[in-house]
Coordinates of N, CA and C and ligand atoms in Angstrom, one line a residue:
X24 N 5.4 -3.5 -7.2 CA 6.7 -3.9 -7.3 C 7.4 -3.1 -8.4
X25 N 8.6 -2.7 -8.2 CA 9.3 -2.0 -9.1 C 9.8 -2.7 -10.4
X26 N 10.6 -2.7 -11.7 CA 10.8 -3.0 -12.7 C 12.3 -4.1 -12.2
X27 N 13.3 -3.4 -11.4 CA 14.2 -4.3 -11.2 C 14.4 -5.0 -10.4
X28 N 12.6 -5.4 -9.9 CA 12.8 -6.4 -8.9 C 12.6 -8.1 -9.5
X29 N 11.9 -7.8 -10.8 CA 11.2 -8.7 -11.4 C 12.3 -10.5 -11.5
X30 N 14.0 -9.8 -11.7 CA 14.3 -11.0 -11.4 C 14.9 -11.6 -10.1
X31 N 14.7 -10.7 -9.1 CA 15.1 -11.4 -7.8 C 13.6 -12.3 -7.6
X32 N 14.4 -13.6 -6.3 CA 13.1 -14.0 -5.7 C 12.2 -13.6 -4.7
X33 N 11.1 -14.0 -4.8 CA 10.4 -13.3 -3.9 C 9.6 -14.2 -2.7
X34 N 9.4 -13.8 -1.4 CA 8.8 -15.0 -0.6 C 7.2 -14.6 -0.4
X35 N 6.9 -15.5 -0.5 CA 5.0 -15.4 -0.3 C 5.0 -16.2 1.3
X36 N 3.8 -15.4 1.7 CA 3.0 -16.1 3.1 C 2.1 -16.5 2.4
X37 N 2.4 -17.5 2.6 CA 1.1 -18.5 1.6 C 0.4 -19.5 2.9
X38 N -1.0 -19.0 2.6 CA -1.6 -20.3 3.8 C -2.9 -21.2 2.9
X39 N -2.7 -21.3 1.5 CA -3.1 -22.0 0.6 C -4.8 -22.1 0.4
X40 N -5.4 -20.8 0.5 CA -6.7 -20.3 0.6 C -6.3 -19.8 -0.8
X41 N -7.6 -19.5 -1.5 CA -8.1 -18.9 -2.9 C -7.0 -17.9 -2.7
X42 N -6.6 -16.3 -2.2 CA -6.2 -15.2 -2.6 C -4.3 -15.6 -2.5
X43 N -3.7 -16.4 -1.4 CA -2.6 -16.5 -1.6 C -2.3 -17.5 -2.5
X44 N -3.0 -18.3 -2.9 CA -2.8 -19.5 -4.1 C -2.7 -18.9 -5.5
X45 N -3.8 -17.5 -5.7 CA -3.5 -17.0 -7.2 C -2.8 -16.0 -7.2
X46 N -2.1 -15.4 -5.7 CA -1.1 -14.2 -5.9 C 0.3 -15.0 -6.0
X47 N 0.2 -16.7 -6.1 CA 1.6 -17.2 -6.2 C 1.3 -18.1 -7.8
X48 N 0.3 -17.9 -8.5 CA -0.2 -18.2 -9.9 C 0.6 -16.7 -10.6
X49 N 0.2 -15.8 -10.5 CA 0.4 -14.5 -10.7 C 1.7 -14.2 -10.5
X50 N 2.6 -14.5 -9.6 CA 3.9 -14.4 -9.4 C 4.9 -15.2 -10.3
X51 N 4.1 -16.4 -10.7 CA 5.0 -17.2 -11.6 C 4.7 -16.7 -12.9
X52 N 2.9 -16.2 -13.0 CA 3.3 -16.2 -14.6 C 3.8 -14.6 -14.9
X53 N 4.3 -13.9 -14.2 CA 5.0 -12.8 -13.9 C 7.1 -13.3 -14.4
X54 N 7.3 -14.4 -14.3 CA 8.4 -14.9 -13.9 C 9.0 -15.0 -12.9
X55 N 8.0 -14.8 -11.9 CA 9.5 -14.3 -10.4 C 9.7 -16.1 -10.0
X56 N 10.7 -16.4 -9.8 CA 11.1 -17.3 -9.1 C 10.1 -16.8 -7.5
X57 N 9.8 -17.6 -6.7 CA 8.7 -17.9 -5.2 C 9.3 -18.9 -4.4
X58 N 9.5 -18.0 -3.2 CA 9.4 -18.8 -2.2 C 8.3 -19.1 -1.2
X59 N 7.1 -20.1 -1.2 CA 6.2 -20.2 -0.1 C 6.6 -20.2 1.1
X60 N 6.3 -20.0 1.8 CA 6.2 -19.6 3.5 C 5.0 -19.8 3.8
X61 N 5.0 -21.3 4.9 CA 3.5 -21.9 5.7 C 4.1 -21.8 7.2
X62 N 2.8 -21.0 7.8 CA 3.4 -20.8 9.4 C 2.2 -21.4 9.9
X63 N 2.8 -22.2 10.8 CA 1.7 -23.1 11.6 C 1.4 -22.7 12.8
X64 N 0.0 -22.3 13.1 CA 0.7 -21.1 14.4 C -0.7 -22.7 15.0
X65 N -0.8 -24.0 15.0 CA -1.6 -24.6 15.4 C -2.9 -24.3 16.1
X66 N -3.7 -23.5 14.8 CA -5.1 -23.5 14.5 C -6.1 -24.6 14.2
X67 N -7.0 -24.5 14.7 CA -8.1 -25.3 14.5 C -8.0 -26.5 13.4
X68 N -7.7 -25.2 11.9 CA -8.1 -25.9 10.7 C -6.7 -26.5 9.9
X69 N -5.7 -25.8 10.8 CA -4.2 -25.8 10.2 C -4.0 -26.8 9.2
X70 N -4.0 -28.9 10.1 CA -3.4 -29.4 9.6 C -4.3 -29.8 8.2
X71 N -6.0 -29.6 8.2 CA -6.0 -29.8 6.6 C -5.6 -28.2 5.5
X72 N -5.6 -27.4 6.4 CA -5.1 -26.0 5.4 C -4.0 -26.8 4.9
X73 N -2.8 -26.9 5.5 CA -1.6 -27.5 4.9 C -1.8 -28.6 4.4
X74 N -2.3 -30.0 4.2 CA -3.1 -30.8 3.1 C -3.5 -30.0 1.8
X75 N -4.0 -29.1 1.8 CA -4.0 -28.3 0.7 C -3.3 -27.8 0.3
X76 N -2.8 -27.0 0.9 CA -1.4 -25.7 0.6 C -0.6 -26.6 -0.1
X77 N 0.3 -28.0 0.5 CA 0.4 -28.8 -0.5 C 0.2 -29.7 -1.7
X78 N -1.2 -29.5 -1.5 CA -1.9 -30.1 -2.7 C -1.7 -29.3 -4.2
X79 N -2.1 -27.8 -3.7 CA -2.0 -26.9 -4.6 C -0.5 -26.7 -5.2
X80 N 0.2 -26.7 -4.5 CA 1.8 -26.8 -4.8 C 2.5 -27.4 -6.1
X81 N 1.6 -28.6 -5.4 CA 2.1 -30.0 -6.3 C 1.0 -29.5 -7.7
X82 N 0.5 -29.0 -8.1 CA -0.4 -28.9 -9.0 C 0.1 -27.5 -9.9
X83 N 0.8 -26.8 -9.6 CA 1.4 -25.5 -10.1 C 2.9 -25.7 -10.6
X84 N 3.2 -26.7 -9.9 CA 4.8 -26.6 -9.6 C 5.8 -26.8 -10.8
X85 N 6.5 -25.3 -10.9 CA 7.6 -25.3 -11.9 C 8.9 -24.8 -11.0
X86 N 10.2 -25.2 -11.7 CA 11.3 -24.9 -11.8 C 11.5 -23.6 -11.3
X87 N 10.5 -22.8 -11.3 CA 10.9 -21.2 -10.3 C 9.9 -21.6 -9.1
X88 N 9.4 -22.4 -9.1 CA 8.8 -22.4 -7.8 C 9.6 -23.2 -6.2
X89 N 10.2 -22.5 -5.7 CA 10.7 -23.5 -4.4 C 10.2 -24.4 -3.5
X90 N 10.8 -25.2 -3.2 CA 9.9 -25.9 -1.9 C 9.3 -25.3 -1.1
X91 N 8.2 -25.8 -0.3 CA 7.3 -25.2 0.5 C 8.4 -24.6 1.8
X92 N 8.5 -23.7 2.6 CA 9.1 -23.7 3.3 C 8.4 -23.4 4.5
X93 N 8.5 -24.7 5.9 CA 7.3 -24.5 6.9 C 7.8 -24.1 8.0
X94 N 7.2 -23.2 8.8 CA 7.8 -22.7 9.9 C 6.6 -22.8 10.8
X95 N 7.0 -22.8 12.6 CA 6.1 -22.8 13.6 C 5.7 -21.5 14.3
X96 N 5.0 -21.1 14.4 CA 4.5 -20.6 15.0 C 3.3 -20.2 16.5
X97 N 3.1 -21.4 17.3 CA 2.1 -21.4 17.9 C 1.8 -20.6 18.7
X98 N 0.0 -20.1 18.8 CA -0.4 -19.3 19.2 C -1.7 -20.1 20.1
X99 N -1.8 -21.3 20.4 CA -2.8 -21.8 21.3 C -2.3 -20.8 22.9
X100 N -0.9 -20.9 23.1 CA -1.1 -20.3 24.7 C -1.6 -18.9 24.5
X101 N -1.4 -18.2 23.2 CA -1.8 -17.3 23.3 C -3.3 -16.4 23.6
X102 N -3.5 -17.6 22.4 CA -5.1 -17.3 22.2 C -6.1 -18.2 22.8
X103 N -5.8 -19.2 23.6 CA -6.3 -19.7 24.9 C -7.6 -20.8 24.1
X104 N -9.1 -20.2 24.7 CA -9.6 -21.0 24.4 C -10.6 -20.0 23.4
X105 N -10.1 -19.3 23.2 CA -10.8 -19.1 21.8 C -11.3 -20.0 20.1
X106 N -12.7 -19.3 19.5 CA -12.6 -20.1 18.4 C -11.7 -20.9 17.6
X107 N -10.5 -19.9 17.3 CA -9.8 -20.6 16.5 C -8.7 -21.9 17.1
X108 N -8.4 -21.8 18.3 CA -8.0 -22.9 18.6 C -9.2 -24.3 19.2
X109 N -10.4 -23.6 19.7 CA -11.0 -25.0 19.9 C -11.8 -25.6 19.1
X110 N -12.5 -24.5 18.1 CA -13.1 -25.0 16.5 C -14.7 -24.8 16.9
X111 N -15.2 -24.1 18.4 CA -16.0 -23.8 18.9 C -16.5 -22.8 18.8
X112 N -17.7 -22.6 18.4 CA -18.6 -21.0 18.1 C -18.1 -20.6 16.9
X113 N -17.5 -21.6 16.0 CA -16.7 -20.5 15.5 C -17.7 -19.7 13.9
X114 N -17.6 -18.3 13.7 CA -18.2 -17.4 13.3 C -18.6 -18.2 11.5
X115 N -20.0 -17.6 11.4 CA -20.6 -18.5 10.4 C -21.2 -17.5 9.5
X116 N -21.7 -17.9 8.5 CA -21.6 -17.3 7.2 C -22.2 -16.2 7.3
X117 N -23.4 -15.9 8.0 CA -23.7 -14.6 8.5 C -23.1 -13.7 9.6
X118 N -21.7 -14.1 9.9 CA -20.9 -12.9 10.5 C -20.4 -12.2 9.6
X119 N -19.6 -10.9 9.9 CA -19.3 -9.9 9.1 C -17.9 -10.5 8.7
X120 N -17.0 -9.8 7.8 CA -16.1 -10.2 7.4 C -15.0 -9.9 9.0
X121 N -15.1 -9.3 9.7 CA -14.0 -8.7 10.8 C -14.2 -9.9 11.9
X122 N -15.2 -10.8 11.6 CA -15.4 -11.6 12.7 C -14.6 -12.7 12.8
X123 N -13.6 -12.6 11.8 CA -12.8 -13.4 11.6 C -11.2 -13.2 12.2
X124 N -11.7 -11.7 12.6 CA -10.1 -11.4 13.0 C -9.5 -11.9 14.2
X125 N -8.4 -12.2 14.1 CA -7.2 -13.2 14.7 C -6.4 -11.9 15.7
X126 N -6.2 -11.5 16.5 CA -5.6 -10.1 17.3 C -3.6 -10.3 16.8
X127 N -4.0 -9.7 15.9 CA -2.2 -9.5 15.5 C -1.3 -10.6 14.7
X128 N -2.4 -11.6 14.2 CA -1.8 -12.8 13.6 C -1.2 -12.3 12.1
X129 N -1.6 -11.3 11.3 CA -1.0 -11.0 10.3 C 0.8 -10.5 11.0
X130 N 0.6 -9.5 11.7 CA 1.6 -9.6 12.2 C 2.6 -10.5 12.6
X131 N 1.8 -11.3 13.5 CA 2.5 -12.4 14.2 C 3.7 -13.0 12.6
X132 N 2.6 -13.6 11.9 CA 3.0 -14.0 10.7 C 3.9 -13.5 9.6
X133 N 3.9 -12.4 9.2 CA 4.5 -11.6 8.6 C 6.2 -11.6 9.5
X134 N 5.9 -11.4 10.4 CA 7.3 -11.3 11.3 C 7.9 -12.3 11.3
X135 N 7.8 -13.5 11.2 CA 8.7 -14.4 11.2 C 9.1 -15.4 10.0
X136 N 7.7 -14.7 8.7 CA 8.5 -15.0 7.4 C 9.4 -14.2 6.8
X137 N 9.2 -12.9 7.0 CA 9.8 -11.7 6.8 C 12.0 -11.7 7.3
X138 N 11.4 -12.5 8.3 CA 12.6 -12.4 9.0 C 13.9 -14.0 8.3
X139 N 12.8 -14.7 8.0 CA 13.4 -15.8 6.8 C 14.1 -15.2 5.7
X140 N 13.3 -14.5 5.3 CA 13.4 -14.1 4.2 C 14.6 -13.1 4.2
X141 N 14.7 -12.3 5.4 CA 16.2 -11.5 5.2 C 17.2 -12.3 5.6
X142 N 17.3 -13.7 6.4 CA 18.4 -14.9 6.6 C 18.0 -15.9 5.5
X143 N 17.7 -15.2 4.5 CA 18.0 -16.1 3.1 C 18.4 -15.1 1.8
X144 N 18.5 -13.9 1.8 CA 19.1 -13.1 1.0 C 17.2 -13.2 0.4
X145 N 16.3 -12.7 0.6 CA 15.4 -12.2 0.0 C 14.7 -11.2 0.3
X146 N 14.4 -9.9 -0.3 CA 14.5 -8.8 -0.5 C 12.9 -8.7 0.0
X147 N 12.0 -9.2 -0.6 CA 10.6 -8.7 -1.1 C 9.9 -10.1 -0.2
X148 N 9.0 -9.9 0.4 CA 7.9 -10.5 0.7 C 6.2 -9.9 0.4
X149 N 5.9 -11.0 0.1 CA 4.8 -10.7 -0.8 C 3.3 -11.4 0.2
X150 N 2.5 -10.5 0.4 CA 0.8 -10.9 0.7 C 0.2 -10.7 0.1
X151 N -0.8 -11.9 0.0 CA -2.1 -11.9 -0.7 C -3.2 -10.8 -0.1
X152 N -3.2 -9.9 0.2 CA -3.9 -8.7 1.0 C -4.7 -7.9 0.1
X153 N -6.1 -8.1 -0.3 CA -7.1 -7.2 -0.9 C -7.7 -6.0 -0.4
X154 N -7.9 -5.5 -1.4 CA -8.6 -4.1 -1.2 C -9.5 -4.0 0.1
X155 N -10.4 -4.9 0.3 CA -11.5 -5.0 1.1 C -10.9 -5.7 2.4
X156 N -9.4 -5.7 2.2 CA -9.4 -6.5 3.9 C -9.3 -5.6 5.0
X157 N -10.1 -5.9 5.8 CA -10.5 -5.0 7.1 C -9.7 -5.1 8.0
X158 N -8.7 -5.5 8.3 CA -7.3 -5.9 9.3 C -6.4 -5.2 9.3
X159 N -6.1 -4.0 10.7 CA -5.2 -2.7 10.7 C -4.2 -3.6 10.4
X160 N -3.9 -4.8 10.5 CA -2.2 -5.0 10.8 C -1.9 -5.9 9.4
X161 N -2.7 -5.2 8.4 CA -2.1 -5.9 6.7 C -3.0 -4.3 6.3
X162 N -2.9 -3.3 6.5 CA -2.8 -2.2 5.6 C -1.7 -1.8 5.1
X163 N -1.5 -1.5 3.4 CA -0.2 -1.2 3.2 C 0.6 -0.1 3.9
X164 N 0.2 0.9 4.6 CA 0.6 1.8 5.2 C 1.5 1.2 6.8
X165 N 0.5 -0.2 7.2 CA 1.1 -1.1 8.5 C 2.7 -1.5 7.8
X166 N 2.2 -2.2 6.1 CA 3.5 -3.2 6.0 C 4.7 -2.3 5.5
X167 N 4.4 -1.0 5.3 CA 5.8 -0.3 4.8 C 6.6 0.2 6.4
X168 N 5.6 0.2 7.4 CA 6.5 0.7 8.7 C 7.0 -0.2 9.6
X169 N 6.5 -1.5 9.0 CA 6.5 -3.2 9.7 C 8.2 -3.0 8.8
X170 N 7.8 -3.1 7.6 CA 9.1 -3.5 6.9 C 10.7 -2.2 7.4
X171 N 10.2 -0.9 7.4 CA 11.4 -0.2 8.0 C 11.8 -0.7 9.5
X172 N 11.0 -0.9 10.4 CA 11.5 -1.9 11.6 C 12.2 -2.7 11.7
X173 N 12.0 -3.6 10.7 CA 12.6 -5.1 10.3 C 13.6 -4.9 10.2
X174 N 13.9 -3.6 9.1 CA 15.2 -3.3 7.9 C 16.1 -3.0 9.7
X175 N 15.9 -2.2 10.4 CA 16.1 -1.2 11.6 C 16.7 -2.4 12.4
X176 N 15.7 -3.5 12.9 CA 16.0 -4.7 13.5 C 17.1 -5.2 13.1
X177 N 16.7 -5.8 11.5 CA 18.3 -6.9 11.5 C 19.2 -6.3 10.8
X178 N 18.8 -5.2 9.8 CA 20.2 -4.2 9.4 C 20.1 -5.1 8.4
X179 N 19.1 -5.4 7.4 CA 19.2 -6.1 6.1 C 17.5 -5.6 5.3
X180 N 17.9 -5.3 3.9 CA 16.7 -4.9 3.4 C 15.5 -5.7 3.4
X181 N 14.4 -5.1 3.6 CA 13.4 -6.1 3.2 C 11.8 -5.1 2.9
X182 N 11.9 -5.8 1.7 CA 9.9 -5.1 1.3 C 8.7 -5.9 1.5
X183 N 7.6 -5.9 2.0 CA 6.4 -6.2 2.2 C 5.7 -5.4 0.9
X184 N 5.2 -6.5 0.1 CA 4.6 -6.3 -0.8 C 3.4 -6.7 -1.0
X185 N 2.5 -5.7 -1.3 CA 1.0 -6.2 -1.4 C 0.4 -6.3 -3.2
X186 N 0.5 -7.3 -3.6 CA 0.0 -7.1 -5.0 C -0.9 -7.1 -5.5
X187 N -1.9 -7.5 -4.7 CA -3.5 -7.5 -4.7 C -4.1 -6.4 -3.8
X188 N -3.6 -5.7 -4.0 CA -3.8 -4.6 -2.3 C -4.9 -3.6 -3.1
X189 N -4.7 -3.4 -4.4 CA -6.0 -2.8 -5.4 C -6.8 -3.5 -5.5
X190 N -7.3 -4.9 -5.8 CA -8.1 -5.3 -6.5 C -8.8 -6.2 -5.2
X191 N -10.2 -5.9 -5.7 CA -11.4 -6.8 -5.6 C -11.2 -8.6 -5.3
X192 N -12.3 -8.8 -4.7 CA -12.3 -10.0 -4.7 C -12.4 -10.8 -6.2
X193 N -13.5 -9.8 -6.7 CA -14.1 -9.9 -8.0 C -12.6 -10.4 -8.9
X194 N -12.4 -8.9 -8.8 CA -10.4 -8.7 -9.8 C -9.9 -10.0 -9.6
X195 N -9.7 -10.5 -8.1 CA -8.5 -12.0 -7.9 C -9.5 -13.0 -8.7
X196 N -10.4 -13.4 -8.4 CA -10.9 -14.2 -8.7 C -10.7 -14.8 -10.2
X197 N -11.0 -13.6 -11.2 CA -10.9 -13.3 -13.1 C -9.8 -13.2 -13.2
X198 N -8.9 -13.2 -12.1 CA -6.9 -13.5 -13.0 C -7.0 -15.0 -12.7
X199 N -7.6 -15.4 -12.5 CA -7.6 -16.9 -11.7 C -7.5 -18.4 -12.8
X200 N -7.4 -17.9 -13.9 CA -7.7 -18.9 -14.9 C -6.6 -20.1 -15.3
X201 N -6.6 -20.8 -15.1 CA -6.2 -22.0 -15.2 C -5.9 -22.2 -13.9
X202 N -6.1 -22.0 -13.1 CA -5.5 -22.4 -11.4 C -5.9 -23.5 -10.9
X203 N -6.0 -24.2 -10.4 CA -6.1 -25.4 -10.1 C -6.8 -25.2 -8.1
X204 N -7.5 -24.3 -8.7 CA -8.6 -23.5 -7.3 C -9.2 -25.1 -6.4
X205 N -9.2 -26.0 -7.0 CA -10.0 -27.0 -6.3 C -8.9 -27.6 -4.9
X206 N -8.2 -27.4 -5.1 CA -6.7 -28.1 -4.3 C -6.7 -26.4 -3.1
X207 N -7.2 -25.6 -3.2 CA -7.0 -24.5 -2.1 C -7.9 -24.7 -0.9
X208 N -7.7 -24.4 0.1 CA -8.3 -24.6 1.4 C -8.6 -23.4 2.0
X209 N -9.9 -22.9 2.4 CA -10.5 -21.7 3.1 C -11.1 -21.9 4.7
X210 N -11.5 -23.5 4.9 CA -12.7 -23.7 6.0 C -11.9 -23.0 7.1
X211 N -12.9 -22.4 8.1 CA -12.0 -22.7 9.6 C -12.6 -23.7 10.4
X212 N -13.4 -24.3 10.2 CA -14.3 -25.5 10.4 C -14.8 -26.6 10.1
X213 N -13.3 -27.4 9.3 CA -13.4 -28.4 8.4 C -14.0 -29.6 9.4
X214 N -14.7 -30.3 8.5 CA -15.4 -31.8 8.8 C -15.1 -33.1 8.0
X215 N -14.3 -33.9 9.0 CA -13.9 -34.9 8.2 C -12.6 -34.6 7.0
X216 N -12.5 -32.9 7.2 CA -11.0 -32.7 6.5 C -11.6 -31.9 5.3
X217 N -13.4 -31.7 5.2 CA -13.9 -31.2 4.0 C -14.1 -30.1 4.6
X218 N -14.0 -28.8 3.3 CA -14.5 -27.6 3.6 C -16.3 -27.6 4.3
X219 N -16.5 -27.0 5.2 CA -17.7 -27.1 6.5 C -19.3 -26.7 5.3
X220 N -19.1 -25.8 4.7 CA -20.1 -25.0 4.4 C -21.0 -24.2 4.6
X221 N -20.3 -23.8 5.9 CA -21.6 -23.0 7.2 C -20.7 -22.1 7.5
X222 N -19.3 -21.8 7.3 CA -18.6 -21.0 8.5 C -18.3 -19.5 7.6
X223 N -17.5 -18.7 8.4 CA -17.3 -17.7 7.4 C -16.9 -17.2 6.4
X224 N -15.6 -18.0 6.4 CA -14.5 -18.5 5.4 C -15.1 -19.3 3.9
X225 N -16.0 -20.1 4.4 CA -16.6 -21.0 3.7 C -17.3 -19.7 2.6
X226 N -18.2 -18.8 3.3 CA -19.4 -18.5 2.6 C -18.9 -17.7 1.9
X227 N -17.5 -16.8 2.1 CA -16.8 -15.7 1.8 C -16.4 -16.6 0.4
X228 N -16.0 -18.2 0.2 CA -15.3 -18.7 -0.8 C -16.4 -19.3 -2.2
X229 N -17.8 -19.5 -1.1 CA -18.6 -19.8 -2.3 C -19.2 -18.2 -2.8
X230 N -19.3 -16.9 -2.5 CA -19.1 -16.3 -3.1 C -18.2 -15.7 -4.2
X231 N -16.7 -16.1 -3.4 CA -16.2 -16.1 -4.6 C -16.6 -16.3 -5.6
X232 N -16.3 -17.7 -5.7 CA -17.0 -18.3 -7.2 C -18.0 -17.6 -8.5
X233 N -19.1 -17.3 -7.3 CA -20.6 -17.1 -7.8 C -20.0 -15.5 -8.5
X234 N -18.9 -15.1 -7.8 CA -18.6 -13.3 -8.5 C -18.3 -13.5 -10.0
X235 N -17.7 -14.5 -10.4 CA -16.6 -14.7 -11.7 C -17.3 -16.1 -12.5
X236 N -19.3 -16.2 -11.4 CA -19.5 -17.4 -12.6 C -18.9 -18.9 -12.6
X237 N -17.8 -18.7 -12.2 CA -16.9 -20.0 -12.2 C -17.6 -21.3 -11.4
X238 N -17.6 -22.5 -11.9 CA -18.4 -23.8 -10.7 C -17.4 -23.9 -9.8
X239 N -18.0 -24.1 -8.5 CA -17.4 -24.1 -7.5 C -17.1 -25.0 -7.2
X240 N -15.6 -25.9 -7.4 CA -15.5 -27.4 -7.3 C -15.4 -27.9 -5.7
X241 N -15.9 -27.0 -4.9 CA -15.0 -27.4 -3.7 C -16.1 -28.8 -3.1
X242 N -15.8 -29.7 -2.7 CA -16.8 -31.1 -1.6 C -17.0 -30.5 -0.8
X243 N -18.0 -29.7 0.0 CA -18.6 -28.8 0.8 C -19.1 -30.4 1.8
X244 N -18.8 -30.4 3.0 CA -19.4 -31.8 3.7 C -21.0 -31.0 4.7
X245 N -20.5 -29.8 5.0 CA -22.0 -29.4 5.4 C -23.1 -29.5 4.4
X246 N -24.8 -29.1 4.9 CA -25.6 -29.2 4.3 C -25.9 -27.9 3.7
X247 N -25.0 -26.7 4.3 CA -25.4 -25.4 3.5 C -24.2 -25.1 2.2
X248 N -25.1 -24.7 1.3 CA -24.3 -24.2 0.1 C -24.4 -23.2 -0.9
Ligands
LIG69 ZN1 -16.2 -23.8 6.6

C-alpha cells in the first residue's frame, strides 16, 4: 500500500480464520479505518465461521473499525454435491494444502466485495493472501488484472491489496500478538460448532500455533490434535 493511502478506508474479505483476523489486527494498528466484508456463499462450515468472525469482531472492536458488512453469495447450485457443500469426504489433515481448493471462489468472492466497495466510495480492498497460497485466482499478478477489469467494469477506482502476500505463515502468525486468536474459526468440518481436529484447515491451524510456540487455545471436539 502506498503512503497516501494510509488515511482512506479500506475493505477486507474477512472470513474470520487466523490470516484474515490478523491482516484486520494489522490494519488497525496501522490506523486505517476497516471495513469487513463476510460473503456467505452457504458452505458447509459457513454458519459457525460467522459465529466467529463475529466473535472476533466484538473482541478487537474500535471506533475505526466498521460494522461487519454481510453479503450472499451462494454457491451450493454451483458446486453441487461436493465436499464443501455436503461436509462429506471432506479433505483431512494429510491432504495437501491445494486440496482445499474451491474452483474460483477467491474470485467469486473478491468480485462482489470489490464491487461494494466501489458503491461505497472505497478505493482499496484488502486479502489476507500469503506467500505460500497455492490458488491461481489470489496471485497478486490475478488481483492487479481482476482489479483493472473492475476499474474497466464500473468506471470507478479500485485496488486489491495483498498485505501478507510476502510473508510466511510463520511471519502472520509473530505479528499476531495480543489478538484475540481464540474467537477465529478455520474448521471445514465443524462438530457440534467445534473446530473438527482431523480436517485440513484444522491441521494447517494447529500448525500454526506450534510455528510461533504459541498454546493453541482452540476446543478441538475431534480426538486428533
Ligand atoms: Zn476441522
Amino acid at each position: 500500500m502506498n503512503d497516501n493511502s494510509s488515511n482512506r478506508p479500506v475493505g477486507l474479505l474477512y472470513s474470520g480464520g487466523l490470516d484474515s483476523g490478523i491482516l484486520l489486527g494489522l490494519l488497525l494498528s496501522q490506523g486505517r479505518e476497516v471495513q469487513p466484508i463476510y460473503i456467505n456463499s452457504q458452505l458447509y462450515w459457513q454458519p459457525w465461521e460467522l459465529l466467529g468472525a463475529e466473535r472476533f469482531l466484538r473482541a478487537v472492536a474500535t471506533d475505526r473499525l466498521q460494522e461487519l458488512v454481510k453479503l450472499e453469495m451462494p454457491l451450493r447450485d454451483l458446486y453441487g454435491d461436493h465436499w464443501s457443500v455436503t461436509g462429506e469426504n471432506v479433505p483431512d489433515a494429510d491432504s495437501a494444502d491445494d486440496a482445499v481448493y474451491l474452483p474460483g471462489r477467491n474470485a467469486l468472492l473478491a468480485i462482489k466485495a470489490a464491487l461494494w466497495c466501489q458503491m461505497h466510495d472505497i478505493e482499496q480492498l484488502a486479502l489476507g493472501v500469503l506467500r505460500s497460497n497455492p490458488f491461481s485466482d489470489a496471485t497478486p499478478d490475478f488481483c492487479r488484472a481482476f482489479a483493472a477489469l473492475l476499474k474497466q467494469c464500473v468506471g470507478r477506482e479500485i485496488e486489491i491489496v495483498l498485505p501478507l502476500a510476502e510473508m510466511t505463515k510463520r511471519d502472520v502468525m509473530s505479528i499476531a500478538h495480543g489478538l484475540p486468536l481464540e474467537h477465529t474459526f478455520s474448521c471445514i468440518s465443524p462438530i457440534d460448532g467445534l473446530h473438527c481436529g482431523a480436517c485440513n484447515k484444522c491441521a494447517e491451524r494447529q500448525n500454526a500455533f506450534r510455528l510461533v510456540d504459541r498454546p493453541d487455545p482452540t476446543p478441538y471436539r475431534g480426538a486428533r490434535q
